Short mmCIF file of C-alpha atoms in Angstrom, two decimals:
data_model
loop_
_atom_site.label_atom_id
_atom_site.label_comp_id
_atom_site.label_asym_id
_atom_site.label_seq_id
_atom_site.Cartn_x
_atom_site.Cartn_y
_atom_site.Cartn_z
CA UNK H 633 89.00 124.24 212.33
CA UNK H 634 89.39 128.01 213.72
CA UNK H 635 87.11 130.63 212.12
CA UNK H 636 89.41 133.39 213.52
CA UNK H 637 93.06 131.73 212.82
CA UNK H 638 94.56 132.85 209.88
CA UNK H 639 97.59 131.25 208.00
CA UNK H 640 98.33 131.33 204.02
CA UNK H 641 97.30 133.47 201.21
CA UNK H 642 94.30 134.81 203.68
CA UNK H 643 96.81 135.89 206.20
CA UNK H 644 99.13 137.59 203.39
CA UNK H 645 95.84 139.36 202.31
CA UNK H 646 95.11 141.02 205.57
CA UNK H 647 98.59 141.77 206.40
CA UNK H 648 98.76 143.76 203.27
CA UNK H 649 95.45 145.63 204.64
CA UNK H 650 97.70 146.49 207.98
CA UNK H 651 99.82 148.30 206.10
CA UNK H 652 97.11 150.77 204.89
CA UNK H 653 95.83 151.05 208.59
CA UNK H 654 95.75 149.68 211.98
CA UNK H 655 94.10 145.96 212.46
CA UNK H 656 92.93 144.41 215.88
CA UNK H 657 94.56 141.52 216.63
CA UNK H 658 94.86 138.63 219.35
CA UNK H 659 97.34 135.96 219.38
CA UNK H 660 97.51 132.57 221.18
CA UNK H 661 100.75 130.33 221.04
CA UNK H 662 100.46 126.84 220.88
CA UNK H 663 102.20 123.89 221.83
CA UNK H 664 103.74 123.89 218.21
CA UNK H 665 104.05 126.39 215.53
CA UNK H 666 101.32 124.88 213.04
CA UNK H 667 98.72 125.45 216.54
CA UNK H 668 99.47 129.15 216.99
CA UNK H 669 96.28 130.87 216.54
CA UNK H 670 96.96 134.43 215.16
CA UNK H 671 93.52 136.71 214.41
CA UNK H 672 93.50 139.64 212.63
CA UNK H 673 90.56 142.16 211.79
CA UNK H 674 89.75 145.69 210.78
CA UNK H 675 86.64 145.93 212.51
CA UNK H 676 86.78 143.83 215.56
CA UNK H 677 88.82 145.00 218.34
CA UNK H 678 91.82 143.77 219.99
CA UNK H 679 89.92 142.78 223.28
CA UNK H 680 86.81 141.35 221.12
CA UNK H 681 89.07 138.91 219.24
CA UNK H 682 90.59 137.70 222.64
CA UNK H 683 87.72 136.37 223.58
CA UNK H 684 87.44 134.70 220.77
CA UNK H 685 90.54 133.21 220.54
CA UNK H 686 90.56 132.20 223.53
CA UNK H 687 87.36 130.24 223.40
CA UNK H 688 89.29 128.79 220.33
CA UNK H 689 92.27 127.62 221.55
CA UNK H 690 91.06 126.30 225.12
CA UNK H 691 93.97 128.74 226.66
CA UNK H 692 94.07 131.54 228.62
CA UNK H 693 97.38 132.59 226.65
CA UNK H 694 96.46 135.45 224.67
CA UNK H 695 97.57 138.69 223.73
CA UNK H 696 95.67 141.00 222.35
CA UNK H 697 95.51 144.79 221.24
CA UNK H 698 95.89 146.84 217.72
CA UNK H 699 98.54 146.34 215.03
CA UNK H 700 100.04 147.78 212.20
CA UNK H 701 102.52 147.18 209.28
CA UNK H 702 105.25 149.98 208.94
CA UNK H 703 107.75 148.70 206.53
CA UNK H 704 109.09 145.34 207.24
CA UNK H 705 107.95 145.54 210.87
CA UNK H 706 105.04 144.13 212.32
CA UNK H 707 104.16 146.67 214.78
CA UNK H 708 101.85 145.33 218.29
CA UNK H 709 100.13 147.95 220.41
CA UNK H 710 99.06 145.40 223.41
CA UNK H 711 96.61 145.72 225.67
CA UNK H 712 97.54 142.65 226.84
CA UNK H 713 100.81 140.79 225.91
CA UNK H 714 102.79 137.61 226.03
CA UNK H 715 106.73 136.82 227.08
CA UNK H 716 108.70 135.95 224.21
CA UNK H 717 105.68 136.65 221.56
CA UNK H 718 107.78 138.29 219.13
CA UNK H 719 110.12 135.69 218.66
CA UNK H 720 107.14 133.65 218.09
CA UNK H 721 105.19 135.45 215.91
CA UNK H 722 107.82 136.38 213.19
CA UNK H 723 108.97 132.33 213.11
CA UNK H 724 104.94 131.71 212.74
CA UNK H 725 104.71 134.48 210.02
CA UNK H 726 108.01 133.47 207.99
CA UNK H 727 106.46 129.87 207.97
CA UNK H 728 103.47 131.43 206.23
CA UNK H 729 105.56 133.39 203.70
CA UNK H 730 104.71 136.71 205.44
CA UNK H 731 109.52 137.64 206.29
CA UNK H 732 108.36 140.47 208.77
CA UNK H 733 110.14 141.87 211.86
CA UNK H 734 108.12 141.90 214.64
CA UNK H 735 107.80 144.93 217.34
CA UNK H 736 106.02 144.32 220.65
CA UNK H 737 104.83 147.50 222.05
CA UNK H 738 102.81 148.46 225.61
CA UNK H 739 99.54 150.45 225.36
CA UNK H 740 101.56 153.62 225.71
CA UNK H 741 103.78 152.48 222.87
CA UNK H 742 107.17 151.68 224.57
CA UNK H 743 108.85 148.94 223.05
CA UNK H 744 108.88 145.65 225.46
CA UNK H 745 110.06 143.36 223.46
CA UNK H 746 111.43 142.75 219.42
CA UNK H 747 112.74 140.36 216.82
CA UNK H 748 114.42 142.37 214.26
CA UNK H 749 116.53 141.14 210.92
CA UNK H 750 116.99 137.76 209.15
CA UNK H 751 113.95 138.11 206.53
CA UNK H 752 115.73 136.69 203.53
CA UNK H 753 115.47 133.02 203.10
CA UNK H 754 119.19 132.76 203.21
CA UNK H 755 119.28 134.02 206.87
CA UNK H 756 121.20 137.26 205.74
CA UNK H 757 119.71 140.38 207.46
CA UNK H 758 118.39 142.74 205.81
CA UNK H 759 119.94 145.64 206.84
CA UNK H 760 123.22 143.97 206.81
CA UNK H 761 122.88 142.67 203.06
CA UNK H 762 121.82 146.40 202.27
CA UNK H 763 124.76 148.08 203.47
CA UNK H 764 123.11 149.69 206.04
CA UNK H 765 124.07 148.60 209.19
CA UNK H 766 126.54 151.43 208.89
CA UNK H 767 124.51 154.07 208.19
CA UNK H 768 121.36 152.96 211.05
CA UNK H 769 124.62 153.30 213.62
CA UNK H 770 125.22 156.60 212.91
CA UNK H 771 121.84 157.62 212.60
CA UNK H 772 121.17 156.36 216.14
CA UNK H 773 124.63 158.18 217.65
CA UNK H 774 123.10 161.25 216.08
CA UNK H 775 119.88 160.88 217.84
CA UNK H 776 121.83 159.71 220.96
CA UNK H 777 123.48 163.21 221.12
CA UNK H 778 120.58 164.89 220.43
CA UNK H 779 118.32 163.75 222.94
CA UNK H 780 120.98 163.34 225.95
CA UNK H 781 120.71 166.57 227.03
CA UNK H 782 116.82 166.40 227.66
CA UNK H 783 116.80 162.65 229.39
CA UNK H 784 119.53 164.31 231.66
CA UNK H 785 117.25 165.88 233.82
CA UNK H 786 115.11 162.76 234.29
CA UNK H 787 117.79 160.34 235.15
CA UNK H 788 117.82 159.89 239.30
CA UNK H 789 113.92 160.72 239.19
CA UNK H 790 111.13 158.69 241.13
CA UNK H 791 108.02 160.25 239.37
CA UNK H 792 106.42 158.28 236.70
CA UNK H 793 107.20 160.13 233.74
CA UNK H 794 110.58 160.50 234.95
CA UNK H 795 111.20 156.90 235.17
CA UNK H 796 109.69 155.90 232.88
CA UNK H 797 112.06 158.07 230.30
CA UNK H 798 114.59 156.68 232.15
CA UNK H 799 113.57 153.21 231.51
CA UNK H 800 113.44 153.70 227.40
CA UNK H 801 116.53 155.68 227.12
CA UNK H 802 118.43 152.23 229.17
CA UNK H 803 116.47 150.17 227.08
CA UNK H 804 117.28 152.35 223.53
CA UNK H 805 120.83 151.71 225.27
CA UNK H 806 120.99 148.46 225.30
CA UNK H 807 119.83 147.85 221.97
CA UNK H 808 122.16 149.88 220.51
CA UNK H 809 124.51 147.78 222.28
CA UNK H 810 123.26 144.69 220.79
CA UNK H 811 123.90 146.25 217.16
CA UNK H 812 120.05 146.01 217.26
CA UNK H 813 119.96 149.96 215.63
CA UNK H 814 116.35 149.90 214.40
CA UNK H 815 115.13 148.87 217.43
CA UNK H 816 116.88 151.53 219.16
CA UNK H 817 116.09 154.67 217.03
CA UNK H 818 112.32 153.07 217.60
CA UNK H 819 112.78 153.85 221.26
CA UNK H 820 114.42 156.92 220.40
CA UNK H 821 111.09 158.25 218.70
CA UNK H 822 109.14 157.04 221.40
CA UNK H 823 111.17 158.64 223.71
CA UNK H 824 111.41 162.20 221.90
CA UNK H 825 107.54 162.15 222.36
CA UNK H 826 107.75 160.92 226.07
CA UNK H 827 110.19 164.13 226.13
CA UNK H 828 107.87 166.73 224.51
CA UNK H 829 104.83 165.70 226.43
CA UNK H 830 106.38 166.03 230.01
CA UNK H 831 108.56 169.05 229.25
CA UNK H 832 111.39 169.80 231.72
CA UNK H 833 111.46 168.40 235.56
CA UNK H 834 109.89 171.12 237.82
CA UNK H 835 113.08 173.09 239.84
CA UNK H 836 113.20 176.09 242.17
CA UNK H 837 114.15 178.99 240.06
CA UNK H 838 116.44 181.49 242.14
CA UNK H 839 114.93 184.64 243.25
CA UNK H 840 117.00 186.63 241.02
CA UNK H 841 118.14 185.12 238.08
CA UNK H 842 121.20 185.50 236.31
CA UNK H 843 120.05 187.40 232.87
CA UNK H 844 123.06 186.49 231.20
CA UNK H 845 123.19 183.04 231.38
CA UNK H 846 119.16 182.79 230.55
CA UNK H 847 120.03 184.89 227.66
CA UNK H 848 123.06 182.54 226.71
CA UNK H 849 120.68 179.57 227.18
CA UNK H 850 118.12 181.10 224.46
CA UNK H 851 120.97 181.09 222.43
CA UNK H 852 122.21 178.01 222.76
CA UNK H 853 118.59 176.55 222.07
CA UNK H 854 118.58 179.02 218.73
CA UNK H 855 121.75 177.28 217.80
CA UNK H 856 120.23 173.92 218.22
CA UNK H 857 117.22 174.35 216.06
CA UNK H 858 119.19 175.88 213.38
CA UNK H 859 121.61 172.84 213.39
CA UNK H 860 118.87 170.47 213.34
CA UNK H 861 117.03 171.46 211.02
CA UNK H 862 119.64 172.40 208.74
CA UNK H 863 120.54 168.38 208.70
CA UNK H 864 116.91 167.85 207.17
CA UNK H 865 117.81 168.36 203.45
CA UNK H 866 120.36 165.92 203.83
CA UNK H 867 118.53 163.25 205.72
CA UNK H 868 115.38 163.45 203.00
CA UNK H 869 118.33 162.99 200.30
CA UNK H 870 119.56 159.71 201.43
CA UNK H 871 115.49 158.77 200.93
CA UNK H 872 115.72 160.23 197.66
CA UNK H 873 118.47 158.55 196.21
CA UNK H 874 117.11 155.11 197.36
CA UNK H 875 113.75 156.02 195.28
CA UNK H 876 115.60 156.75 192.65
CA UNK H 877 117.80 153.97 192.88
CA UNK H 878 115.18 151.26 192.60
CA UNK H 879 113.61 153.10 189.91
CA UNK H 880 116.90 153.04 188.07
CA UNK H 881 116.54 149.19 188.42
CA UNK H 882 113.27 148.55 187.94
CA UNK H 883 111.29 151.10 185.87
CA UNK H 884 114.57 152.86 184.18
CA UNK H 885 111.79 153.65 181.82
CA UNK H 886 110.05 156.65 183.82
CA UNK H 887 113.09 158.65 183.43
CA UNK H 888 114.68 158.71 186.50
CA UNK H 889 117.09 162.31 186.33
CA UNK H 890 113.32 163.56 185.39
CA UNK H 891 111.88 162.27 188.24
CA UNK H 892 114.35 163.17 190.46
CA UNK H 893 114.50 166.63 189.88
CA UNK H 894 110.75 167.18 189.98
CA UNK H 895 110.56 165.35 193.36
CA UNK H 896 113.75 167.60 195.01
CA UNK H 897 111.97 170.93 193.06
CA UNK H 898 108.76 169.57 195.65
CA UNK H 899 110.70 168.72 198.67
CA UNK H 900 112.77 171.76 198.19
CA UNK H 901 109.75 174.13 198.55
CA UNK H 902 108.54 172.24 201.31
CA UNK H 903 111.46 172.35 203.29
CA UNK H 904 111.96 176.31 202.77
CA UNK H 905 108.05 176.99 203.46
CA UNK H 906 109.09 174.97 206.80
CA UNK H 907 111.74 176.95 207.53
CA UNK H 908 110.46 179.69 207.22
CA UNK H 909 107.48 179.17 209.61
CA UNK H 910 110.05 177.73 212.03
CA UNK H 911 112.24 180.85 211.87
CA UNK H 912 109.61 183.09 212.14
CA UNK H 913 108.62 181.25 215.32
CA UNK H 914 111.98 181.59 216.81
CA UNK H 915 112.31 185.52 215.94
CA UNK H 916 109.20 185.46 218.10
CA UNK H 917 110.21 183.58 220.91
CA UNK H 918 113.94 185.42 221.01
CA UNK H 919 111.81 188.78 220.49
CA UNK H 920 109.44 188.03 223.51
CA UNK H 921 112.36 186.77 225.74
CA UNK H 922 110.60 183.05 225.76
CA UNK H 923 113.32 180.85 226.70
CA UNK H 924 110.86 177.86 226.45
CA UNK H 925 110.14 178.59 222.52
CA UNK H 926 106.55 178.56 223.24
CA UNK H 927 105.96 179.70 219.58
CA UNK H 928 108.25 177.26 218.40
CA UNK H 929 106.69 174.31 219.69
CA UNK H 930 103.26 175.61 218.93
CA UNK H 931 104.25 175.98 215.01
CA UNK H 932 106.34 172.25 215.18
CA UNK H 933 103.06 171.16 216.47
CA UNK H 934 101.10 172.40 213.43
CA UNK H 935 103.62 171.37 210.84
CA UNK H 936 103.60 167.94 211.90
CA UNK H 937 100.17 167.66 211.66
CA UNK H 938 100.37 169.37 208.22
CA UNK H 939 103.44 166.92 206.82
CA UNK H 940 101.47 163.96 207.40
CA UNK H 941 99.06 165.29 204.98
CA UNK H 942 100.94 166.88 202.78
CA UNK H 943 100.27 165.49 198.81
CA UNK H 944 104.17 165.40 198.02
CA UNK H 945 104.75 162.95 201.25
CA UNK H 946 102.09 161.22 200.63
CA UNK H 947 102.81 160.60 197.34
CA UNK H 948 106.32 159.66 198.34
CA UNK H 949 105.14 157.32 201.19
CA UNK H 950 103.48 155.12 198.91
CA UNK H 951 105.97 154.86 196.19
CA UNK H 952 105.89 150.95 195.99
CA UNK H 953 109.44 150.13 195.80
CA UNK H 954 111.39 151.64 198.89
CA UNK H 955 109.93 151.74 202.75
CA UNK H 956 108.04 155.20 202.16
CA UNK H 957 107.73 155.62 206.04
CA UNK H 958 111.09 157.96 206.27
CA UNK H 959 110.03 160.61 204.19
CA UNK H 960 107.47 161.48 206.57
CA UNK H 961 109.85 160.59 209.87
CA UNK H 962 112.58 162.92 208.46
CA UNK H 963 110.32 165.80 209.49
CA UNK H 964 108.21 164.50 212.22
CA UNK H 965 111.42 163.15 213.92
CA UNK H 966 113.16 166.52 213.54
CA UNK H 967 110.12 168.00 214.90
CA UNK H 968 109.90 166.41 217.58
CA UNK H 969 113.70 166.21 218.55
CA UNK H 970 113.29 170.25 218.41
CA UNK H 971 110.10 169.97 220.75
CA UNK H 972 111.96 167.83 223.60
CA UNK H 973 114.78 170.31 223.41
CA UNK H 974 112.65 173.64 223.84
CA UNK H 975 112.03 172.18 227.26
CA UNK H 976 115.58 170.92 228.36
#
């Protein structure tokens, strides 16, 4: 019998610590489901538990790396990964009464492979059964507008940055193709970071340039961080109302119209104290004739640290009875669709 396998209640126990914070993990399929050997630990690393399993399972078939839960997904960072692993994995973890989606993701976190939907035991996806397959399209056409104008730039590039953009906006693409929405707004976030971190492509600048059009171009950024953030209220609402929706059905006796105005009274502050910052940055950056927003992105920076702290979304992350994860995405996501565009 494997000391490192897990299956069962044991496996549902650690799972629920992965959603609290990242686990190592290894994984080694077998000849049949019931062999898989899937390890999971909060101390051991990725790499440590490899060896392990591997020693276990007489094969030299194993991925390993960190993982996390985020919602319903099952989310791999591998140092080391598999062909076809997700498939595998959320079969092995529905047989042990764990229904999650499974994400494969490199060690730069760039989605290689997924398995995403059908959790219910009738087969029915989730998303679908929700009424939300709707709603995930035209959140990821949104994004898709948003971020075309910064790939642009990259696409036709050799460098390694460049291409490798290239690669995750064809793959969010092709998702989003397959109706699979989720997974493509995943490689949309991925890519907004890829985007901030590498900034525009390098170009010649002409020797004298045309003052107009860079002054038209600070505007046209202005009216771009205006827009976007203005559409923040009403992403954070749609959160809102689910909260409030399952507390309707389930705990109708905490006063929901209570809580629901207390919560927007908290969000509403935060969102104008956020604002504010961010306007004040751009009055800066207009003042100082900084078509790159260098204050800009220097105050996103800060208030993404700061959101992910921040008692009210904390609070509201851990509510217990809707996927708390989008309260804090609504603003980091924003923040970091406003980063890649300072640069484009």
């Amino acid at each position: 019998m494997s000391t490192l396998a897990l299956s069962g209640p044991e496996l549902k126990k650690t799972i629920a610590i992965a959603r609290k914070k990242p686990l190592g993990f290894a994984f080694s399929p077998g000849s049949k489901d019931s062999e898989h050997i899937l390890a999971l630990d909060r101390r051991k690393s990725g790499e440590m538990l490899g060896r392990g399993v591997k020693k276990e399972s007489g094969s030299s078939r194993v991925a390993h790396g960190s993982c996390e839960v985020v919602g319903k997904e099952l989310r791999l960072t591998c140092d080391r990964t598999l062909s076809g692993m997700a498939k595998k994995l959320k079969k092995f973890l529905k047989a042990n009464k764990v229904p999650l989606n499974v994400v494969v993701l490199d060690a730069d976190g760039t989605e290689i492979e997924s398995d995403i939907g059908d959790l219910d035991e009738d087969g029915t996806d989730d998303a679908a059964q929700a009424g939300d397959a709707e709603a995930l399209a035209a959140r990821w056409l949104a994004v898709r507008d948003r971020l075309a104008a910064a790939v642009d730039p990259h696409l036709g590039r050799t460098d390694g940055t460049s291409a490798k953009i290239a690669a995750v906006w064809d793959l969010a693409g092709t998702k989003a193709g397959a109706g699979e929405y989720t997974a493509a707004l995943q490689c949309a976030a991925a890519l907004a970071k890829l985007l901030a971190a590498a900034g525009k492509p390098e170009k010649l600048a002409p020797e004298n340039p045309d003052t107009g059009e860079i002054a038209m171009d600070i505007t046209r950024k202005r009216a771009f961080l205006v827009t976007r953030w203005k559409q923040v209220p009403g992403e954070i609402k749609v959160e809102i109302d689910a909260l409030i929706g399952a507390v309707e059905a389930r705990l109708p006796y905490e006063r929901p119209a209570e809580l629901r105005g207390a919560i927007n009274a908290r969000v509403s502050d935060l969102i104008r104290d956020m604002v504010g910052q961010i306007n004040d940055a751009v009055d800066r950056s207009v003042s100082d004739g900084d078509g790159q927003y260098g204050a800009v992105a220097r105050v996103a920076a800060t208030l993404k640290s700061e959101i992910r702290c921040n008692e009210v979304v904390q609070a509201l992350r851990q509510n217990g009875l809707v996927d708390g994860d989008r309260f804090e995405t609504v603003f980091t996501d924003a923040l970091d669709e406003i980063s890649a565009a300072l640069t484009a």
